[in-house]
């Protein structure tokens, strides 16, 4: 096996450098911990960017994957497959939505949702205008990028899809000014992951729902990062007491395998005809088999752990905020999707934590993103909070670069 340095060197030679990776070469992972090839052990407070809902190497995930491996891996969507149908039944029963469209990723789910919204709009003589919000992240495809505002992700790759507008997040006046009878859909994350764990305000969501009732457009909720219990509810929109027309999901639903889905309400359940949308791999049997395990764990009380551990983690982060008022300005988020907002760039804090054996993420320049496995316990939270205090002390004492 290569050393960390050798593996990093090999990666640089053959893989396009679109990622600024952390300097950790992974050997194995279990529960809430990652074991590097150099022997170091890391507490994982990132969970594969909110993917590993049940942590690493969960025995039921491994068992389900092994059983499906011995049955078949891929047969295409020309056939009826028990794991796919069963997972769709579980999702519709849990969510109350009418139909499921499986994809391989959140970005594919987002593009499918945009297509479905525009197809629905065309049946109602809508011109296809779609509104989104600054700070949102929906993927790297052209459809997703068309409703995002971050220049780094878009520079030099124009033009993007017409008929899209990106408005300020939580700006009720801007929303009222832009929405009209030509609006096909309004799209949003209820908590923006890449946008700095920014939470949609109750007033903003209520106004969005009122405008939907007035104009009849579809609301698309991107629940790729917030869904599958991450916020303490199965979906983040449940906190607001309304129901979107279309929901996109991915990340946690596959338990570590690539899986995404679009949920459609009854009103949109017959918009597409056969052949109008498809995917070769979407709803792959292996990913659906592990997805079933995730859903079963949800029913067994996983979200109760999210609520309890989320409350403990937030309490601890609020205590840290009061201890470091010169650095930490705010604690954001819900459940186990939390952010520590700083008055400075968050990358040095992320790096200081990594040096001390804790994996997190720096996002939106000044926010530390904390999205641990949903199975995290009190001991891991206390370990994280202790290391966080040490890391903040180190950042506080380090002179700022001119």
CSV table of C-alpha atoms in Angstrom, one decimal:
chain,number,residue,atom,x,y,z
A,1,UNK,CA,0.0,0.0,0.0
A,2,UNK,CA,1.2,3.5,-0.9
A,3,UNK,CA,2.2,6.0,1.8
A,4,UNK,CA,0.1,9.1,2.1
A,5,UNK,CA,2.7,11.1,0.2
A,6,UNK,CA,3.0,8.6,-2.6
A,7,UNK,CA,-0.7,8.4,-3.0
A,8,UNK,CA,-1.1,12.2,-3.2
A,9,UNK,CA,1.7,12.3,-5.7
A,10,UNK,CA,0.1,9.6,-7.9
A,11,UNK,CA,-3.2,11.4,-7.7
A,12,UNK,CA,-1.7,14.7,-8.9
A,13,UNK,CA,-0.2,12.9,-11.9
A,14,UNK,CA,-3.4,11.4,-13.2
A,15,UNK,CA,-6.5,13.1,-11.8
A,16,UNK,CA,-7.8,16.5,-13.0
A,17,UNK,CA,-7.1,18.9,-10.2
A,18,UNK,CA,-10.7,20.2,-9.7
A,19,UNK,CA,-10.6,19.4,-6.0
A,20,UNK,CA,-8.5,21.0,-3.3
A,21,UNK,CA,-8.4,17.8,-1.2
A,22,UNK,CA,-7.5,17.5,2.5
A,23,UNK,CA,-4.0,16.0,2.9
A,24,UNK,CA,-5.4,12.7,4.3
A,25,UNK,CA,-5.1,9.3,2.5
A,26,UNK,CA,-7.8,7.0,3.8
A,27,UNK,CA,-7.2,3.4,4.7
A,28,UNK,CA,-10.6,2.5,6.3
A,29,UNK,CA,-13.5,4.0,8.2
A,30,UNK,CA,-15.9,2.8,10.9
A,31,UNK,CA,-18.7,4.5,12.7
A,32,UNK,CA,-17.8,8.2,13.2
A,33,UNK,CA,-14.1,7.7,12.6
A,34,UNK,CA,-11.7,7.6,9.6
A,35,UNK,CA,-8.4,5.8,9.8
A,36,UNK,CA,-5.7,7.2,7.6
A,37,UNK,CA,-2.9,5.2,5.9
A,38,UNK,CA,-0.3,6.9,8.1
A,39,UNK,CA,-2.0,5.5,11.2
A,40,UNK,CA,-3.8,8.7,12.3
A,41,UNK,CA,-7.4,8.5,13.4
A,42,UNK,CA,-9.9,11.3,12.7
A,43,UNK,CA,-13.3,12.1,14.2
A,44,UNK,CA,-15.5,12.6,11.1
A,45,UNK,CA,-17.8,15.6,11.6
A,46,UNK,CA,-18.4,15.8,7.8
A,47,UNK,CA,-19.9,12.4,7.0
A,48,UNK,CA,-18.8,12.5,3.4
A,49,UNK,CA,-20.6,15.9,3.1
A,50,UNK,CA,-23.8,14.7,4.8
A,51,UNK,CA,-23.8,11.4,2.9
A,52,UNK,CA,-23.0,8.7,5.5
A,53,UNK,CA,-26.1,9.0,7.6
A,54,UNK,CA,-25.5,5.8,9.4
A,55,UNK,CA,-21.8,6.4,9.7
A,56,UNK,CA,-19.0,4.3,8.1
A,57,UNK,CA,-19.2,0.6,7.6
A,58,UNK,CA,-22.5,0.2,9.3
A,59,UNK,CA,-23.1,-3.6,9.6
A,60,UNK,CA,-26.6,-3.5,8.2
A,61,UNK,CA,-25.5,-1.4,5.2
A,62,UNK,CA,-22.7,-3.9,4.5
A,63,UNK,CA,-25.0,-6.9,4.9
A,64,UNK,CA,-27.6,-5.4,2.5
A,65,UNK,CA,-24.9,-4.6,0.0
A,66,UNK,CA,-23.4,-8.1,0.1
A,67,UNK,CA,-26.7,-9.8,-0.3
A,68,UNK,CA,-27.6,-7.6,-3.3
A,69,UNK,CA,-24.1,-8.2,-4.8
A,70,UNK,CA,-24.8,-11.9,-4.9
A,71,UNK,CA,-28.2,-11.4,-6.6
A,72,UNK,CA,-27.3,-8.8,-9.4
A,73,UNK,CA,-25.7,-5.4,-9.8
A,74,UNK,CA,-27.1,-3.8,-12.9
A,75,UNK,CA,-29.9,-4.8,-15.3
A,76,UNK,CA,-31.1,-1.3,-16.4
A,77,UNK,CA,-34.5,0.2,-16.0
A,78,UNK,CA,-36.0,-2.0,-18.6
A,79,UNK,CA,-36.9,-4.4,-15.8
A,80,UNK,CA,-38.9,-4.5,-12.6
A,81,UNK,CA,-36.6,-4.6,-9.5
A,82,UNK,CA,-37.8,-5.4,-6.0
A,83,UNK,CA,-35.2,-3.1,-4.2
A,84,UNK,CA,-36.2,-0.2,-6.3
A,85,UNK,CA,-40.0,-0.7,-5.9
A,86,UNK,CA,-39.7,-1.3,-2.2
A,87,UNK,CA,-37.6,1.8,-1.6
A,88,UNK,CA,-40.1,3.9,-3.6
A,89,UNK,CA,-42.9,2.5,-1.5
A,90,UNK,CA,-41.1,3.5,1.7
A,91,UNK,CA,-40.4,7.0,0.4
A,92,UNK,CA,-43.9,7.7,-0.7
A,93,UNK,CA,-45.4,6.3,2.5
A,94,UNK,CA,-43.1,8.4,4.6
A,95,UNK,CA,-43.4,11.6,2.6
A,96,UNK,CA,-46.9,11.5,1.3
A,97,UNK,CA,-45.8,12.2,-2.2
A,98,UNK,CA,-47.3,10.4,-5.1
A,99,UNK,CA,-44.4,9.3,-7.3
A,100,UNK,CA,-40.7,8.8,-7.2
A,101,UNK,CA,-38.1,9.3,-10.0
A,102,UNK,CA,-34.7,7.8,-9.1
A,103,UNK,CA,-31.4,9.3,-10.1
A,104,UNK,CA,-27.7,8.8,-9.3
A,105,UNK,CA,-27.0,12.1,-7.6
A,106,UNK,CA,-28.5,15.4,-6.3
A,107,UNK,CA,-27.5,17.3,-9.4
A,108,UNK,CA,-29.3,14.8,-11.6
A,109,UNK,CA,-32.3,15.0,-9.4
A,110,UNK,CA,-32.2,18.8,-9.7
A,111,UNK,CA,-32.1,18.8,-13.4
A,112,UNK,CA,-35.0,16.3,-13.5
A,113,UNK,CA,-37.0,18.5,-11.1
A,114,UNK,CA,-36.4,21.5,-13.4
A,115,UNK,CA,-37.5,19.5,-16.4
A,116,UNK,CA,-40.6,18.3,-14.6
A,117,UNK,CA,-41.5,21.8,-13.4
A,118,UNK,CA,-41.2,23.2,-16.9
A,119,UNK,CA,-43.2,20.3,-18.4
A,120,UNK,CA,-45.9,21.0,-15.7
A,121,UNK,CA,-45.8,24.7,-16.6
A,122,UNK,CA,-46.3,24.0,-20.3
A,123,UNK,CA,-49.5,22.2,-19.5
A,124,UNK,CA,-50.7,25.4,-17.9
A,125,UNK,CA,-49.4,27.8,-20.5
A,126,UNK,CA,-46.5,29.0,-18.4
A,127,UNK,CA,-43.4,30.2,-20.2
A,128,UNK,CA,-41.0,28.3,-18.0
A,129,UNK,CA,-39.4,31.0,-15.9
A,130,UNK,CA,-37.7,29.6,-12.8
A,131,UNK,CA,-36.6,31.6,-9.8
A,132,UNK,CA,-33.9,30.6,-7.4
A,133,UNK,CA,-31.8,32.3,-4.6
A,134,UNK,CA,-28.3,33.5,-4.0
A,135,UNK,CA,-26.2,31.2,-1.9
A,136,UNK,CA,-28.0,28.1,-3.1
A,137,UNK,CA,-26.1,25.0,-4.4
A,138,UNK,CA,-27.9,22.5,-6.5
A,139,UNK,CA,-25.0,20.7,-8.3
A,140,UNK,CA,-22.6,21.1,-11.2
A,141,UNK,CA,-24.7,20.4,-14.3
A,142,UNK,CA,-25.8,23.2,-16.6
A,143,UNK,CA,-29.4,23.1,-15.2
A,144,UNK,CA,-28.1,23.4,-11.6
A,145,UNK,CA,-25.6,26.1,-12.4
A,146,UNK,CA,-28.2,28.1,-14.2
A,147,UNK,CA,-30.0,28.7,-10.9
A,148,UNK,CA,-26.9,29.5,-8.9
A,149,UNK,CA,-24.9,32.7,-8.4
A,150,UNK,CA,-21.3,31.7,-7.4
A,151,UNK,CA,-18.9,33.0,-10.2
A,152,UNK,CA,-16.2,30.4,-9.5
A,153,UNK,CA,-18.5,27.6,-10.5
A,154,UNK,CA,-19.7,29.3,-13.7
A,155,UNK,CA,-16.8,31.5,-15.1
A,156,UNK,CA,-16.0,30.8,-18.7
A,157,UNK,CA,-18.7,28.1,-19.1
A,158,UNK,CA,-21.5,30.4,-20.2
A,159,UNK,CA,-24.2,30.6,-21.6
A,160,UNK,CA,-26.5,29.0,-19.1
A,161,UNK,CA,-30.2,28.2,-19.4
A,162,UNK,CA,-32.5,31.1,-20.2
A,163,UNK,CA,-35.6,31.8,-18.2
A,164,UNK,CA,-33.9,31.7,-14.8
A,165,UNK,CA,-33.5,34.4,-12.2
A,166,UNK,CA,-31.4,34.3,-9.0
A,167,UNK,CA,-32.8,36.5,-6.2
A,168,UNK,CA,-31.4,37.5,-2.7
A,169,UNK,CA,-32.2,34.8,-0.2
A,170,UNK,CA,-34.8,35.6,2.5
A,171,UNK,CA,-35.7,38.9,0.6
A,172,UNK,CA,-39.5,39.1,0.6
A,173,UNK,CA,-39.6,42.3,-1.4
A,174,UNK,CA,-37.4,40.9,-4.2
A,175,UNK,CA,-39.6,37.8,-4.3
A,176,UNK,CA,-42.8,39.8,-4.6
A,177,UNK,CA,-41.3,42.0,-7.3
A,178,UNK,CA,-40.2,39.0,-9.4
A,179,UNK,CA,-43.0,36.5,-9.1
A,180,UNK,CA,-45.9,36.8,-11.6
A,181,UNK,CA,-48.2,34.8,-13.8
A,182,UNK,CA,-45.3,33.7,-16.0
A,183,UNK,CA,-43.4,32.0,-13.2
A,184,UNK,CA,-43.1,28.3,-13.7
A,185,UNK,CA,-41.3,27.4,-10.4
A,186,UNK,CA,-39.5,28.8,-7.4
A,187,UNK,CA,-36.7,26.7,-6.1
A,188,UNK,CA,-34.9,26.8,-2.8
A,189,UNK,CA,-33.0,25.1,0.0
A,190,UNK,CA,-34.6,25.6,3.4
A,191,UNK,CA,-31.1,25.5,4.8
A,192,UNK,CA,-28.3,26.3,2.4
A,193,UNK,CA,-25.4,24.0,2.9
A,194,UNK,CA,-22.8,25.6,0.6
A,195,UNK,CA,-24.4,28.9,1.4
A,196,UNK,CA,-23.1,28.9,4.9
A,197,UNK,CA,-25.9,27.0,6.7
A,198,UNK,CA,-28.2,29.9,6.1
A,199,UNK,CA,-31.8,29.1,7.2
A,200,UNK,CA,-34.9,30.3,5.4
A,201,UNK,CA,-37.0,32.6,7.6
A,202,UNK,CA,-40.5,31.7,8.6
A,203,UNK,CA,-41.9,34.9,7.1
A,204,UNK,CA,-40.0,34.3,3.8
A,205,UNK,CA,-41.4,30.8,3.4
A,206,UNK,CA,-44.9,31.9,4.4
A,207,UNK,CA,-44.8,34.6,1.7
A,208,UNK,CA,-43.5,32.1,-0.9
A,209,UNK,CA,-46.5,29.8,-0.1
A,210,UNK,CA,-48.9,32.7,-0.3
A,211,UNK,CA,-47.5,33.6,-3.8
A,212,UNK,CA,-47.8,30.0,-4.9
A,213,UNK,CA,-51.5,30.0,-3.9
A,214,UNK,CA,-52.0,33.3,-5.9
A,215,UNK,CA,-50.0,32.5,-9.1
A,216,UNK,CA,-50.1,28.7,-9.2
A,217,UNK,CA,-46.3,28.0,-9.8
A,218,UNK,CA,-44.6,25.0,-8.4
A,219,UNK,CA,-42.2,25.1,-5.4
A,220,UNK,CA,-39.2,22.8,-5.7
A,221,UNK,CA,-37.4,22.1,-2.4
A,222,UNK,CA,-33.8,21.0,-2.6
A,223,UNK,CA,-33.6,18.5,0.3
A,224,UNK,CA,-30.4,16.8,-1.0
A,225,UNK,CA,-28.4,17.8,2.1
A,226,UNK,CA,-31.2,18.6,4.6
A,227,UNK,CA,-33.3,15.5,3.9
A,228,UNK,CA,-33.4,12.0,5.4
A,229,UNK,CA,-33.6,13.2,8.9
A,230,UNK,CA,-30.6,15.5,8.9
A,231,UNK,CA,-32.4,18.4,10.5
A,232,UNK,CA,-34.5,16.4,13.0
A,233,UNK,CA,-37.4,16.2,10.6
A,234,UNK,CA,-37.4,13.8,7.7
A,235,UNK,CA,-37.4,16.9,5.4
A,236,UNK,CA,-36.5,20.4,6.4
A,237,UNK,CA,-39.8,21.8,4.9
A,238,UNK,CA,-41.8,19.9,7.6
A,239,UNK,CA,-40.5,22.5,10.1
A,240,UNK,CA,-42.4,25.2,8.2
A,241,UNK,CA,-45.7,23.4,7.9
A,242,UNK,CA,-46.0,23.5,4.1
A,243,UNK,CA,-45.6,21.0,1.3
A,244,UNK,CA,-43.5,21.7,-1.8
A,245,UNK,CA,-44.7,20.4,-5.2
A,246,UNK,CA,-41.4,18.7,-6.0
A,247,UNK,CA,-38.6,17.6,-3.7
A,248,UNK,CA,-35.1,16.6,-4.7
A,249,UNK,CA,-33.1,14.3,-2.5
A,250,UNK,CA,-29.8,12.4,-2.5
A,251,UNK,CA,-26.7,12.2,-0.2
A,252,UNK,CA,-28.0,10.4,3.0
A,253,UNK,CA,-30.7,8.3,1.3
A,254,UNK,CA,-28.1,5.9,-0.2
A,255,UNK,CA,-26.2,5.3,3.0
A,256,UNK,CA,-22.9,5.9,1.3
A,257,UNK,CA,-23.8,4.7,-2.3
A,258,UNK,CA,-24.7,7.1,-5.1
A,259,UNK,CA,-28.5,7.5,-5.1
A,260,UNK,CA,-30.8,10.4,-5.7
A,261,UNK,CA,-34.6,10.9,-6.1
A,262,UNK,CA,-37.3,13.3,-7.2
A,263,UNK,CA,-40.6,13.2,-5.3
A,264,UNK,CA,-43.6,14.5,-7.2
A,265,UNK,CA,-47.0,15.5,-5.8
A,266,UNK,CA,-50.2,14.1,-7.1
A,267,UNK,CA,-50.8,17.1,-9.4
A,268,UNK,CA,-47.5,16.4,-11.2
A,269,UNK,CA,-47.7,12.6,-11.2
A,270,UNK,CA,-48.8,12.2,-14.8
A,271,UNK,CA,-47.0,15.1,-16.4
A,272,UNK,CA,-44.3,13.0,-18.0
A,273,UNK,CA,-45.2,10.3,-20.5
A,274,UNK,CA,-43.1,7.2,-21.1
A,275,UNK,CA,-39.8,8.0,-22.7
A,276,UNK,CA,-39.7,11.7,-21.7
A,277,UNK,CA,-37.2,11.1,-18.9
A,278,UNK,CA,-34.8,8.3,-18.0
A,279,UNK,CA,-31.5,7.2,-16.7
A,280,UNK,CA,-29.4,4.1,-17.2
A,281,UNK,CA,-28.2,3.7,-13.7
A,282,UNK,CA,-30.8,5.7,-11.7
A,283,UNK,CA,-32.3,3.5,-8.9
A,284,UNK,CA,-29.5,1.0,-9.1
A,285,UNK,CA,-30.4,-2.1,-7.1
A,286,UNK,CA,-27.3,-2.0,-4.9
A,287,UNK,CA,-27.9,1.6,-3.9
A,288,UNK,CA,-31.6,1.0,-3.4
A,289,UNK,CA,-30.8,-2.0,-1.1
A,290,UNK,CA,-28.7,0.2,1.2
A,291,UNK,CA,-31.4,3.0,0.9
A,292,UNK,CA,-33.9,0.6,2.3
A,293,UNK,CA,-31.7,0.1,5.4
A,294,UNK,CA,-31.5,3.9,5.9
A,295,UNK,CA,-35.3,4.1,5.8
A,296,UNK,CA,-35.6,1.2,8.2
A,297,UNK,CA,-33.2,2.9,10.6
A,298,UNK,CA,-35.3,6.1,10.3
A,299,UNK,CA,-38.3,4.2,11.4
A,300,UNK,CA,-36.4,2.6,14.2
A,301,UNK,CA,-35.8,6.0,15.8
A,302,UNK,CA,-32.7,7.5,14.1
A,303,UNK,CA,-34.3,11.0,14.0
A,304,UNK,CA,-34.8,10.9,17.8
A,305,UNK,CA,-31.0,10.6,18.0
A,306,UNK,CA,-30.6,13.5,15.6
A,307,UNK,CA,-32.9,15.7,17.7
A,308,UNK,CA,-31.1,14.7,21.0
A,309,UNK,CA,-27.6,14.9,19.7
A,310,UNK,CA,-28.4,18.0,17.6
A,311,UNK,CA,-29.6,19.8,20.7
A,312,UNK,CA,-26.5,18.8,22.7
A,313,UNK,CA,-24.2,19.8,19.9
A,314,UNK,CA,-25.9,23.2,19.5
A,315,UNK,CA,-25.8,23.8,23.2
A,316,UNK,CA,-22.1,23.1,23.2
A,317,UNK,CA,-21.5,25.3,20.2
A,318,UNK,CA,-23.4,28.2,21.9
A,319,UNK,CA,-21.2,27.8,24.9
A,320,UNK,CA,-18.2,28.0,22.6
A,321,UNK,CA,-19.6,31.1,21.0
A,322,UNK,CA,-19.8,32.8,24.3
A,323,UNK,CA,-16.3,31.7,25.2
A,324,UNK,CA,-14.8,33.1,21.9
A,325,UNK,CA,-16.8,36.2,21.1
A,326,UNK,CA,-13.9,37.7,19.2
A,327,UNK,CA,-14.0,34.9,16.6
A,328,UNK,CA,-17.4,33.1,16.7
A,329,UNK,CA,-20.4,35.3,15.8
A,330,UNK,CA,-23.3,32.9,15.4
A,331,UNK,CA,-24.5,29.2,15.5
A,332,UNK,CA,-26.7,28.3,12.6
A,333,UNK,CA,-28.8,25.4,11.4
A,334,UNK,CA,-31.0,22.7,12.8
A,335,UNK,CA,-30.5,19.1,14.0
A,336,UNK,CA,-27.2,17.8,12.9
A,337,UNK,CA,-26.8,20.3,10.1
A,338,UNK,CA,-25.0,23.2,12.0
A,339,UNK,CA,-22.7,26.0,11.1
A,340,UNK,CA,-20.3,28.1,13.2
A,341,UNK,CA,-20.2,31.6,11.7
A,342,UNK,CA,-16.9,33.4,12.2
A,343,UNK,CA,-15.8,37.0,11.8
A,344,UNK,CA,-12.9,35.7,9.7
A,345,UNK,CA,-12.1,33.1,7.1
A,346,UNK,CA,-13.1,29.6,8.3
A,347,UNK,CA,-10.4,27.7,6.5
A,348,UNK,CA,-7.7,28.2,9.2
A,349,UNK,CA,-10.1,26.8,11.8
A,350,UNK,CA,-10.9,23.8,9.6
A,351,UNK,CA,-7.2,23.2,9.2
A,352,UNK,CA,-6.5,23.6,12.9
A,353,UNK,CA,-9.2,21.0,13.6
A,354,UNK,CA,-7.8,18.6,11.0
A,355,UNK,CA,-4.3,18.9,12.6
A,356,UNK,CA,-5.9,17.8,15.8
A,357,UNK,CA,-7.8,14.9,14.3
A,358,UNK,CA,-11.2,16.3,13.5
A,359,UNK,CA,-12.7,16.6,10.0
A,360,UNK,CA,-15.1,19.4,9.2
A,361,UNK,CA,-15.7,21.7,6.2
A,362,UNK,CA,-15.1,25.4,5.5
A,363,UNK,CA,-18.0,26.9,3.5
A,364,UNK,CA,-19.2,30.3,2.4
A,365,UNK,CA,-15.8,31.8,3.3
A,366,UNK,CA,-16.6,32.4,7.0
A,367,UNK,CA,-18.6,29.4,8.2
A,368,UNK,CA,-17.5,26.0,9.6
A,369,UNK,CA,-19.9,23.4,8.4
A,370,UNK,CA,-20.7,20.5,10.9
A,371,UNK,CA,-22.7,17.6,9.5
A,372,UNK,CA,-21.6,14.4,11.4
A,373,UNK,CA,-23.1,11.0,10.9
A,374,UNK,CA,-26.7,10.8,12.3
A,375,UNK,CA,-25.6,8.0,14.6
A,376,UNK,CA,-23.2,10.2,16.5
A,377,UNK,CA,-23.2,9.9,20.3
A,378,UNK,CA,-22.5,12.1,23.3
A,379,UNK,CA,-18.9,11.0,23.6
A,380,UNK,CA,-18.0,12.0,20.0
A,381,UNK,CA,-19.8,15.4,20.5
A,382,UNK,CA,-17.8,16.0,23.7
A,383,UNK,CA,-14.6,15.1,21.9
A,384,UNK,CA,-15.4,17.5,19.1
A,385,UNK,CA,-16.2,20.4,21.4
A,386,UNK,CA,-13.0,19.9,23.3
A,387,UNK,CA,-10.9,19.9,20.2
A,388,UNK,CA,-12.8,22.8,18.8
A,389,UNK,CA,-11.9,24.9,21.8
A,390,UNK,CA,-8.2,24.0,21.4
A,391,UNK,CA,-8.3,24.8,17.7
A,392,UNK,CA,-10.0,28.2,18.3
A,393,UNK,CA,-7.3,29.0,20.9
A,394,UNK,CA,-4.7,28.3,18.2
A,395,UNK,CA,-6.5,30.3,15.6
A,396,UNK,CA,-6.9,33.2,18.0
A,397,UNK,CA,-3.2,33.3,18.8
A,398,UNK,CA,-2.1,33.0,15.2
A,399,UNK,CA,-1.3,36.4,13.6
A,400,UNK,CA,-3.5,37.2,10.7
A,401,UNK,CA,-2.0,37.4,7.2
A,402,UNK,CA,-1.6,40.9,5.8
